[in-house]
Amino acid sequence: MSLKQPDPKTRRLVLAAAPWLFFVALILLWELVCRAFSLPEYVLPAPSAIVDAFFKVEFSRWMTHLWATLRVALMGFLVSILVAVPIAIAMMRSELLTRTLYPLLVVIQSTPVVAVAPLIIVLMGSDDPSRVLITCLLTFFPLVVSTATGINETPPELIELSRSLDAPTRRETWQIRIPYAIPYIFTGLRVAITLAIIGAVVAEFVAAEEGLGYFIQFSTSFFRIPQAFAGLFFLAVVSLLLFKSVQWTQQIFFPWSLPKK
Amino acid sequence: MHKRITRSFLIAASLAGGLLSQSALAADKVVYQLDWLPGGDKSPVYLGVQEGFFADEGLEVRIANGRGSTDAITKIATGQADIGSADIASLMAAKAQDGSLPVKAVYSIFNRAPHAFFTLETSGIRKVTDIEGKKVATSPFTSSNAFLPLVLKDNGLEEDAVQLTKADPGALGPMLMNGGTDAIIAWVTNIALFDNQAKTTGNKLVVLPWSDAGLELYSSSVVAAEKFLSERPDVARRFMRAYDKSLKLTHDDPTKAAEALHTMVPEVDVDVAVAQIGDSMKLIVNDVSERDGLGALTEERVALTWSRVAQAEKLAGDALDPETVIDRTLLEAL
Amino acid sequence: MTGTATNRSFVRLSGVGHRYDPDPATPMAVTGVDLDIQRHEFVAVVGPSGCGKSTLLRMISGLLKPTEGEVSVFGRPVDGPRDDVGIVFQKPTLLPWLNVRKNVLFPLKHKYGRYSHDDEKRAGELLEMAGLESFADKMPDELSGGMQQRVGIVRALLLNPDILLMDEPFSALDAMTREQIGFDLLRIWEENPKTVLFITHSIAEAVLLADRVLVMSKRPGTLLEMLDVDLPRPRTRHTISEPRFAELTERLRKHIYEPEAA
Amino acid sequence: MSTPLIRNERFVQIAAPLLVGVLVLLLWQISVMAFDVPKYLVPSPVDIAESLVTDFSSLFSALMMTLKVTFLAFVISVIAGVAASLLFVQSKWIEVSLFPYAVLMQVTPVVAIAPLIIIWVDDTTWALTICAVIVAIFPIISNTTLGLRSVDPNLLSMFRMYRTSRWQELVRLRIPGALPYFFGGLRISSGLALIGAVVAEFVAGTGGAKAGLAYMILQSGYNLQIPKMFAALILITLTGIILFAAMVWMSDRALRNWHESALKVEH
Amino acid sequence: MTATKVTPLNPVPEPETEPSVAEAGAPSRPILQVEGVDKIYGNGTVALKGAGLTVKQGEFVSLLGPSGCGKSTLLRIMAGLGEVTTGTVKWWEQDYDVVGSKGCKLAFVFQNATLMPWARVRKNVRLPLDLEHVSSSESEKKVDDALEMVGLKGFDESFPRELSGGMQMRASIARAMVTEPDLLLMDEPFGALDEMTRNKLNDDVLKLKKENGWTIVFVTHSVYEAVYLSSRVVVMAARPGRIVDDIKIDKPYPRSPDFRISTEFAGYCRQVSQALERASGMGESKENC
């Protein structure tokens, strides 16, 4: 019983530092490998070349592309919330609807969006609405599933309370069920936000004049691989930030919905 | 100080003027559909916009990117674009399968096949027949794929004489340089691009154009929606007039065209674009254009093109009257 | 077996039974319950798990329609959720996104969509009575289980119901808290008399709190026994060590373990 | 059973979605006919069915190619994903250092990296497989890691009390305990492997004559054989649904002894 | 104790006294010695302060106290599952290394049954033997015996989910039994069960203790349960967790359910309740029970 507990403070510090140290080591290794084997840029550009390429592109261009992607991703994200939540509520209300709608949703989910994207562009035009639709097709399914799960997790006692008060269904939905679904909705939102970015990029690959996905495609078609990598990393950082901001939103506005420590 | 005030006044005035002229004249809107991403070979339309040739004709042109000729044709057919560039071969093949397709070719851009094998000097491939048994990579979207069997057959090779791989167009160059493939199929318009890459890796690029191997046909053309031609014939005429002018200016001043493209699409380097224009012009201004004129669609060469397309797509020779995809009224009005 | 029916009966169950599955081959959850509860009587129901205690409670609340027999309150049959019933559940089931005060006011907000200043005052008074006034602005997860359940009781009292239905309200609490909150409930009940139906699986708790203890049999649930608890009120911690208390609990225990012998 | 069919729950469960499916198809057919929609835009279900029959051989070989990539990717995802999870639970350091890269892989659109992978990997089949793995592996890693970590702490205490080796702890406790989570990941991952294979083929191309369904879509789109394109699309969707159903069936069989409450795993 | 004497409803036959190991005259050997144990968590919470307790052969010691008094922490330390910040713990007068060797076996029963959901009852019960690499022929016999003793014979091929809460707990006890432990540590084992099941299992534990000669340390919330089962009730207070009272329940084993209604029982309950009340009053915050 003489075992000493490790100092928790040091442990926390090292745990926080580890990923960064690893990251730096990885970048260094990468740079080294590129230089040691003098790999051509189109095979694997060195980190320095990527950073270089990043700063060669004007900042305002980056912003233009970022805004184009972000606009579509966020619009798709919002629209899919507006679509998914009512569907989930409707599915809660009717068992038959759930049985009928669910297979349909699975069919939509199982159809690769890349394959239908060109069709959507052809049918709806190559403007924002069709890009938003492509994004929605990718994002709304996880949202429907998580919201529906959350709504069904409402304690039956509260539903009984509501019924014993003879309250209108509308209030049962908005004052009990939806708030109860919030932790689940956020789980879905975290998945959906990264899918939204992916959706926006897919749409840009099919038809676009600007956006990060278009930028990457353009760079590869002109064999500017470091620039493509720079775009790719920019995109990944943006996705991670969006993912984090969903978490922050939950922490700030719905602190009660976070799991208890 | 004084100078600056004058300048801002001028800007304001021109802005106001622009607004006025717009409200007074309400320019006709035209959507021009590219069959691929912007590049030097697509620069004439950008030059036309930048030089104001379209504006002079009272047109406001929006340019949309595309993903292959069929994509462009479909978008034009469905009314998402009025006019654009696409391979006439794709148009013929499509029309042969669905006679109702409401798209017509109005102007030939490339009067020669742009398709070619690109290989490195080290591969030992010097002529088309050397390709036998080699690994060849191509892009899934290109119309070249359909003509490959013809070229092989013309040169006494079997259809499966090459190991064909399809890869993203952006990956073709690196694959070639990397040794991932012995040769690639690309357009001669991109010689400069691949050549640069070959040089940085200490290689020398060898280009084997299919037109030299017996493939004679029209290729990239201006195609337009029938609705556009019938409902707004005057707009179409004005558009082609400005386009023709732009194309000629592009030929005369490639740098200006490249700069115009760069202004509108900053991602494109001027140098690369100039080189691309240079390569493309060989397909536009050459002995054929000498003989028939720029943009011409002669009955004989249209028929020749169709026979090749029919062979390539394994269609019956009478599946299409090739003249039904052609509308020469705009050419005549130039 | 049944209590003497008098015309003062407040809640009356006559031949009440319920079957969840409409298929007549399946067993009844509850069957043949005859019961009269006087106004302001505190009645406890004990029985093994799954004996239909909760079903009985839901039928009195109007949430569940009996498939046989009839429930009536003050002479009028119950045919739907009633305004004059407050329910306390096994778990506190507070809304985690509302503070204690708003949780207490929730039934009003939920029923009418709003509440007045007077309602807020009343909620404050109720919280004070339950010794929770200093916790009114706390969130539920900042409260211990016992306090959460107190909030649950206060919430049930907000609409000033005539009948308070409690479904094993303390079973999730530890023994000490449970005892304390039991006494709190008695105090509140003595200050605001209500008709209480209290479901529990603890015999000691039932004897400690109730005027009358009903014993239910295993499925299909039916009333086996009724025991008047003649322990004096107010009841305190010392009641537990009264011999009479031990005697009554033991008698009940016998009824439950060996119903035939009793 | 004397209950009329309409009251039979099982029947309604199957019939309702079927009915909706048939109605959707009918509506589609009628509107295509009524509005005279050109074939190159949207073909009618009858056209698609016809193409499914006449082009069956080419569609079937394409399907086989796509399935090959999908299964390769799925198997690799499962093996590599489980291996990664096992590595992660060995030490917190490894997990915090490596997990961000798993997330990074998840947030990076495969459409954007597929061309690069094609450059790196000679063999197209393997290049496609790698793309599909990138798409499919994350749910397996995250779910399995979560499962290996969420062991009942009391059971873990018990193992510690009997001074069990790490290996025994892993084999007897962590791995069986992680199964419901693992199967949850498997369900998501199977679909993603298919989508990954299709997306990769879509942007990156395909190997020679062995073209998959995505290339079939591209090719028939290019040739304006739209019914064939839709037929290929439908084959992909069907494959996805069958894969999903197979996974659900498999996890139900493997986990039927678990109490339901143990099965609430969502990615 | 001034409880009025009443005659029980059914006159209880005087139970024959079981000569428990502790009283059998044999030198009652200390099995567990806890001395001056402090436990401070990483965040600074003092879970235990100066805890000292000796458990002798054959004793049944209950740890009773308000939530947060550290009784579970103490029990886990007794099981060697938690490290102490200061102080010493001895098992059979030796260090932890001895635990598990012959005659020094520990077993732990948790608040929840903590069965492995993927394994049948038999395999769950056999687990400790498997972990100790006991041969299968030997372990099968032990498992059968254990299952028989807890009354789960015939349920050995069931899955945990097919059993009721009480039966799951029985399986958990059977699992603790198979290694024939010399010290049984139970952490609120019946807290999640309803009162009737709980009473039944209490009697079962007493019966098993008699048959196996167990020494038991038992954490509980319930005064009644503690008094009914134990030979000693150790009362703890919270913030910081510490031992404040040690009450001997001088009622020989075996005990029958009639003990519950005896005046004696009521008296002990009152005594323990009062100690508990005092302990609760000692904490910093009275409200947070």
PDB file of N, CA and C in Angstrom, chain A residues 96-149:
ATOM      1  N   LEU A  96     -47.128   4.712 -37.662  1.00  0.00           N
ATOM      2  CA  LEU A  96     -47.255   4.300 -39.056  1.00  0.00           C
ATOM      3  C   LEU A  96     -46.337   5.133 -39.939  1.00  0.00           C
ATOM      4  N   LEU A  97     -46.291   6.436 -39.634  1.00  0.00           N
ATOM      5  CA  LEU A  97     -45.445   7.339 -40.402  1.00  0.00           C
ATOM      6  C   LEU A  97     -43.985   6.925 -40.263  1.00  0.00           C
ATOM      7  N   THR A  98     -43.623   6.553 -39.028  1.00  0.00           N
ATOM      8  CA  THR A  98     -42.247   6.114 -38.798  1.00  0.00           C
ATOM      9  C   THR A  98     -41.932   4.912 -39.677  1.00  0.00           C
ATOM     10  N   ARG A  99     -42.867   3.946 -39.658  1.00  0.00           N
ATOM     11  CA  ARG A  99     -42.663   2.722 -40.435  1.00  0.00           C
ATOM     12  C   ARG A  99     -42.552   3.016 -41.923  1.00  0.00           C
ATOM     13  N   THR A 100     -43.307   3.995 -42.382  1.00  0.00           N
ATOM     14  CA  THR A 100     -43.320   4.292 -43.808  1.00  0.00           C
ATOM     15  C   THR A 100     -42.128   5.152 -44.191  1.00  0.00           C
ATOM     16  N   LEU A 101     -41.831   6.120 -43.346  1.00  0.00           N
ATOM     17  CA  LEU A 101     -40.813   7.101 -43.681  1.00  0.00           C
ATOM     18  C   LEU A 101     -39.414   6.537 -43.531  1.00  0.00           C
ATOM     19  N   TYR A 102     -39.256   5.679 -42.525  1.00  0.00           N
ATOM     20  CA  TYR A 102     -37.908   5.239 -42.201  1.00  0.00           C
ATOM     21  C   TYR A 102     -37.208   4.530 -43.360  1.00  0.00           C
ATOM     22  N   PRO A 103     -37.884   3.557 -44.007  1.00  0.00           N
ATOM     23  CA  PRO A 103     -37.217   2.914 -45.153  1.00  0.00           C
ATOM     24  C   PRO A 103     -36.847   3.918 -46.232  1.00  0.00           C
ATOM     25  N   LEU A 104     -37.702   4.899 -46.429  1.00  0.00           N
ATOM     26  CA  LEU A 104     -37.438   5.927 -47.427  1.00  0.00           C
ATOM     27  C   LEU A 104     -36.171   6.695 -47.070  1.00  0.00           C
ATOM     28  N   LEU A 105     -36.055   7.019 -45.774  1.00  0.00           N
ATOM     29  CA  LEU A 105     -34.866   7.730 -45.317  1.00  0.00           C
ATOM     30  C   LEU A 105     -33.620   6.879 -45.505  1.00  0.00           C
ATOM     31  N   VAL A 106     -33.768   5.573 -45.233  1.00  0.00           N
ATOM     32  CA  VAL A 106     -32.614   4.682 -45.398  1.00  0.00           C
ATOM     33  C   VAL A 106     -32.207   4.621 -46.870  1.00  0.00           C
ATOM     34  N   VAL A 107     -33.198   4.614 -47.754  1.00  0.00           N
ATOM     35  CA  VAL A 107     -32.892   4.595 -49.184  1.00  0.00           C
ATOM     36  C   VAL A 107     -32.116   5.852 -49.565  1.00  0.00           C
ATOM     37  N   ILE A 108     -32.603   6.997 -49.094  1.00  0.00           N
ATOM     38  CA  ILE A 108     -31.920   8.248 -49.413  1.00  0.00           C
ATOM     39  C   ILE A 108     -30.499   8.218 -48.856  1.00  0.00           C
ATOM     40  N   GLN A 109     -30.381   7.711 -47.630  1.00  0.00           N
ATOM     41  CA  GLN A 109     -29.079   7.668 -46.986  1.00  0.00           C
ATOM     42  C   GLN A 109     -28.123   6.731 -47.707  1.00  0.00           C
ATOM     43  N   SER A 110     -28.661   5.641 -48.278  1.00  0.00           N
ATOM     44  CA  SER A 110     -27.796   4.652 -48.917  1.00  0.00           C
ATOM     45  C   SER A 110     -27.370   5.058 -50.319  1.00  0.00           C
ATOM     46  N   THR A 111     -27.996   6.096 -50.862  1.00  0.00           N
ATOM     47  CA  THR A 111     -27.633   6.530 -52.203  1.00  0.00           C
ATOM     48  C   THR A 111     -26.479   7.508 -52.103  1.00  0.00           C
ATOM     49  N   PRO A 112     -25.358   7.193 -52.748  1.00  0.00           N
ATOM     50  CA  PRO A 112     -24.225   8.101 -52.634  1.00  0.00           C
ATOM     51  C   PRO A 112     -24.546   9.468 -53.241  1.00  0.00           C
ATOM     52  N   VAL A 113     -24.329  10.476 -52.447  1.00  0.00           N
ATOM     53  CA  VAL A 113     -24.683  11.824 -52.886  1.00  0.00           C
ATOM     54  C   VAL A 113     -23.855  12.253 -54.091  1.00  0.00           C
ATOM     55  N   VAL A 114     -22.583  11.844 -54.134  1.00  0.00           N
ATOM     56  CA  VAL A 114     -21.754  12.202 -55.296  1.00  0.00           C
ATOM     57  C   VAL A 114     -22.399  11.762 -56.591  1.00  0.00           C
ATOM     58  N   ALA A 115     -23.080  10.619 -56.533  1.00  0.00           N
ATOM     59  CA  ALA A 115     -23.666  10.091 -57.756  1.00  0.00           C
ATOM     60  C   ALA A 115     -24.906  10.873 -58.174  1.00  0.00           C
ATOM     61  N   VAL A 116     -25.648  11.373 -57.216  1.00  0.00           N
ATOM     62  CA  VAL A 116     -26.853  12.119 -57.580  1.00  0.00           C
ATOM     63  C   VAL A 116     -26.588  13.606 -57.729  1.00  0.00           C
ATOM     64  N   ALA A 117     -25.449  14.058 -57.219  1.00  0.00           N
ATOM     65  CA  ALA A 117     -25.156  15.488 -57.261  1.00  0.00           C
ATOM     66  C   ALA A 117     -25.248  16.066 -58.678  1.00  0.00           C
ATOM     67  N   PRO A 118     -24.639  15.395 -59.684  1.00  0.00           N
ATOM     68  CA  PRO A 118     -24.749  15.960 -61.026  1.00  0.00           C
ATOM     69  C   PRO A 118     -26.201  16.092 -61.481  1.00  0.00           C
ATOM     70  N   LEU A 119     -27.017  15.102 -61.116  1.00  0.00           N
ATOM     71  CA  LEU A 119     -28.433  15.148 -61.487  1.00  0.00           C
ATOM     72  C   LEU A 119     -29.122  16.349 -60.866  1.00  0.00           C
ATOM     73  N   ILE A 120     -28.822  16.563 -59.597  1.00  0.00           N
ATOM     74  CA  ILE A 120     -29.452  17.689 -58.901  1.00  0.00           C
ATOM     75  C   ILE A 120     -29.056  18.996 -59.561  1.00  0.00           C
ATOM     76  N   ILE A 121     -27.763  19.079 -59.912  1.00  0.00           N
ATOM     77  CA  ILE A 121     -27.284  20.301 -60.559  1.00  0.00           C
ATOM     78  C   ILE A 121     -28.017  20.501 -61.884  1.00  0.00           C
ATOM     79  N   VAL A 122     -28.204  19.407 -62.612  1.00  0.00           N
ATOM     80  CA  VAL A 122     -28.878  19.512 -63.901  1.00  0.00           C
ATOM     81  C   VAL A 122     -30.337  19.930 -63.707  1.00  0.00           C
ATOM     82  N   LEU A 123     -30.975  19.342 -62.700  1.00  0.00           N
ATOM     83  CA  LEU A 123     -32.400  19.626 -62.508  1.00  0.00           C
ATOM     84  C   LEU A 123     -32.638  20.987 -61.882  1.00  0.00           C
ATOM     85  N   MET A 124     -31.746  21.388 -60.976  1.00  0.00           N
ATOM     86  CA  MET A 124     -32.029  22.596 -60.206  1.00  0.00           C
ATOM     87  C   MET A 124     -31.117  23.762 -60.518  1.00  0.00           C
ATOM     88  N   GLY A 125     -30.153  23.535 -61.413  1.00  0.00           N
ATOM     89  CA  GLY A 125     -29.249  24.630 -61.722  1.00  0.00           C
ATOM     90  C   GLY A 125     -28.030  24.571 -60.833  1.00  0.00           C
ATOM     91  N   SER A 126     -26.965  25.278 -61.283  1.00  0.00           N
ATOM     92  CA  SER A 126     -25.717  25.163 -60.540  1.00  0.00           C
ATOM     93  C   SER A 126     -25.555  26.326 -59.569  1.00  0.00           C
ATOM     94  N   ASP A 127     -26.640  26.707 -58.922  1.00  0.00           N
ATOM     95  CA  ASP A 127     -26.534  27.807 -57.964  1.00  0.00           C
ATOM     96  C   ASP A 127     -26.592  27.264 -56.547  1.00  0.00           C
ATOM     97  N   ASP A 128     -26.612  28.204 -55.621  1.00  0.00           N
ATOM     98  CA  ASP A 128     -26.614  27.801 -54.216  1.00  0.00           C
ATOM     99  C   ASP A 128     -27.723  26.825 -53.839  1.00  0.00           C
ATOM    100  N   PRO A 129     -28.962  27.028 -54.300  1.00  0.00           N
ATOM    101  CA  PRO A 129     -30.014  26.104 -53.842  1.00  0.00           C
ATOM    102  C   PRO A 129     -29.663  24.639 -54.074  1.00  0.00           C
ATOM    103  N   SER A 130     -29.127  24.295 -55.239  1.00  0.00           N
ATOM    104  CA  SER A 130     -28.832  22.879 -55.460  1.00  0.00           C
ATOM    105  C   SER A 130     -27.656  22.429 -54.607  1.00  0.00           C
ATOM    106  N   ARG A 131     -26.707  23.325 -54.367  1.00  0.00           N
ATOM    107  CA  ARG A 131     -25.589  22.947 -53.488  1.00  0.00           C
ATOM    108  C   ARG A 131     -26.095  22.720 -52.073  1.00  0.00           C
ATOM    109  N   VAL A 132     -26.995  23.576 -51.647  1.00  0.00           N
ATOM    110  CA  VAL A 132     -27.558  23.424 -50.307  1.00  0.00           C
ATOM    111  C   VAL A 132     -28.319  22.101 -50.224  1.00  0.00           C
ATOM    112  N   LEU A 133     -29.033  21.772 -51.282  1.00  0.00           N
ATOM    113  CA  LEU A 133     -29.776  20.502 -51.285  1.00  0.00           C
ATOM    114  C   LEU A 133     -28.817  19.319 -51.172  1.00  0.00           C
ATOM    115  N   ILE A 134     -27.730  19.371 -51.920  1.00  0.00           N
ATOM    116  CA  ILE A 134     -26.738  18.287 -51.864  1.00  0.00           C
ATOM    117  C   ILE A 134     -26.221  18.154 -50.438  1.00  0.00           C
ATOM    118  N   THR A 135     -25.918  19.286 -49.826  1.00  0.00           N
ATOM    119  CA  THR A 135     -25.441  19.272 -48.444  1.00  0.00           C
ATOM    120  C   THR A 135     -26.479  18.668 -47.509  1.00  0.00           C
ATOM    121  N   CYS A 136     -27.727  19.085 -47.699  1.00  0.00           N
ATOM    122  CA  CYS A 136     -28.812  18.592 -46.842  1.00  0.00           C
ATOM    123  C   CYS A 136     -28.964  17.078 -46.942  1.00  0.00           C
ATOM    124  N   LEU A 137     -28.878  16.575 -48.172  1.00  0.00           N
ATOM    125  CA  LEU A 137     -29.047  15.135 -48.366  1.00  0.00           C
ATOM    126  C   LEU A 137     -28.046  14.356 -47.527  1.00  0.00           C
ATOM    127  N   LEU A 138     -26.885  14.960 -47.333  1.00  0.00           N
ATOM    128  CA  LEU A 138     -25.837  14.291 -46.582  1.00  0.00           C
ATOM    129  C   LEU A 138     -26.051  14.440 -45.077  1.00  0.00           C
ATOM    130  N   THR A 139     -26.598  15.592 -44.667  1.00  0.00           N
ATOM    131  CA  THR A 139     -26.614  15.895 -43.232  1.00  0.00           C
ATOM    132  C   THR A 139     -27.901  15.521 -42.522  1.00  0.00           C
ATOM    133  N   PHE A 140     -29.015  15.463 -43.231  1.00  0.00           N
ATOM    134  CA  PHE A 140     -30.260  15.433 -42.460  1.00  0.00           C
ATOM    135  C   PHE A 140     -30.553  14.077 -41.823  1.00  0.00           C
ATOM    136  N   PHE A 141     -29.996  13.010 -42.393  1.00  0.00           N
ATOM    137  CA  PHE A 141     -30.309  11.693 -41.835  1.00  0.00           C
ATOM    138  C   PHE A 141     -29.797  11.510 -40.399  1.00  0.00           C
ATOM    139  N   PRO A 142     -28.524  11.776 -40.153  1.00  0.00           N
ATOM    140  CA  PRO A 142     -28.076  11.641 -38.758  1.00  0.00           C
ATOM    141  C   PRO A 142     -28.865  12.539 -37.810  1.00  0.00           C
ATOM    142  N   LEU A 143     -29.291  13.689 -38.314  1.00  0.00           N
ATOM    143  CA  LEU A 143     -30.069  14.592 -37.461  1.00  0.00           C
ATOM    144  C   LEU A 143     -31.435  14.011 -37.135  1.00  0.00           C
ATOM    145  N   VAL A 144     -32.084  13.455 -38.149  1.00  0.00           N
ATOM    146  CA  VAL A 144     -33.400  12.856 -37.908  1.00  0.00           C
ATOM    147  C   VAL A 144     -33.273  11.733 -36.894  1.00  0.00           C
ATOM    148  N   VAL A 145     -32.268  10.874 -37.109  1.00  0.00           N
ATOM    149  CA  VAL A 145     -32.116   9.720 -36.227  1.00  0.00           C
ATOM    150  C   VAL A 145     -31.845  10.170 -34.795  1.00  0.00           C
ATOM    151  N   SER A 146     -30.916  11.115 -34.624  1.00  0.00           N
ATOM    152  CA  SER A 146     -30.582  11.493 -33.253  1.00  0.00           C
ATOM    153  C   SER A 146     -31.737  12.236 -32.597  1.00  0.00           C
ATOM    154  N   THR A 147     -32.419  13.094 -33.342  1.00  0.00           N
ATOM    155  CA  THR A 147     -33.535  13.815 -32.746  1.00  0.00           C
ATOM    156  C   THR A 147     -34.650  12.847 -32.359  1.00  0.00           C
ATOM    157  N   ALA A 148     -34.945  11.920 -33.255  1.00  0.00           N
ATOM    158  CA  ALA A 148     -36.007  10.955 -32.953  1.00  0.00           C
ATOM    159  C   ALA A 148     -35.637  10.123 -31.729  1.00  0.00           C
ATOM    160  N   THR A 149     -34.368   9.712 -31.647  1.00  0.00           N
ATOM    161  CA  THR A 149     -33.929   8.948 -30.477  1.00  0.00           C
ATOM    162  C   THR A 149     -34.129   9.775 -29.220  1.00  0.00           C
TER     163      THR A 149
END
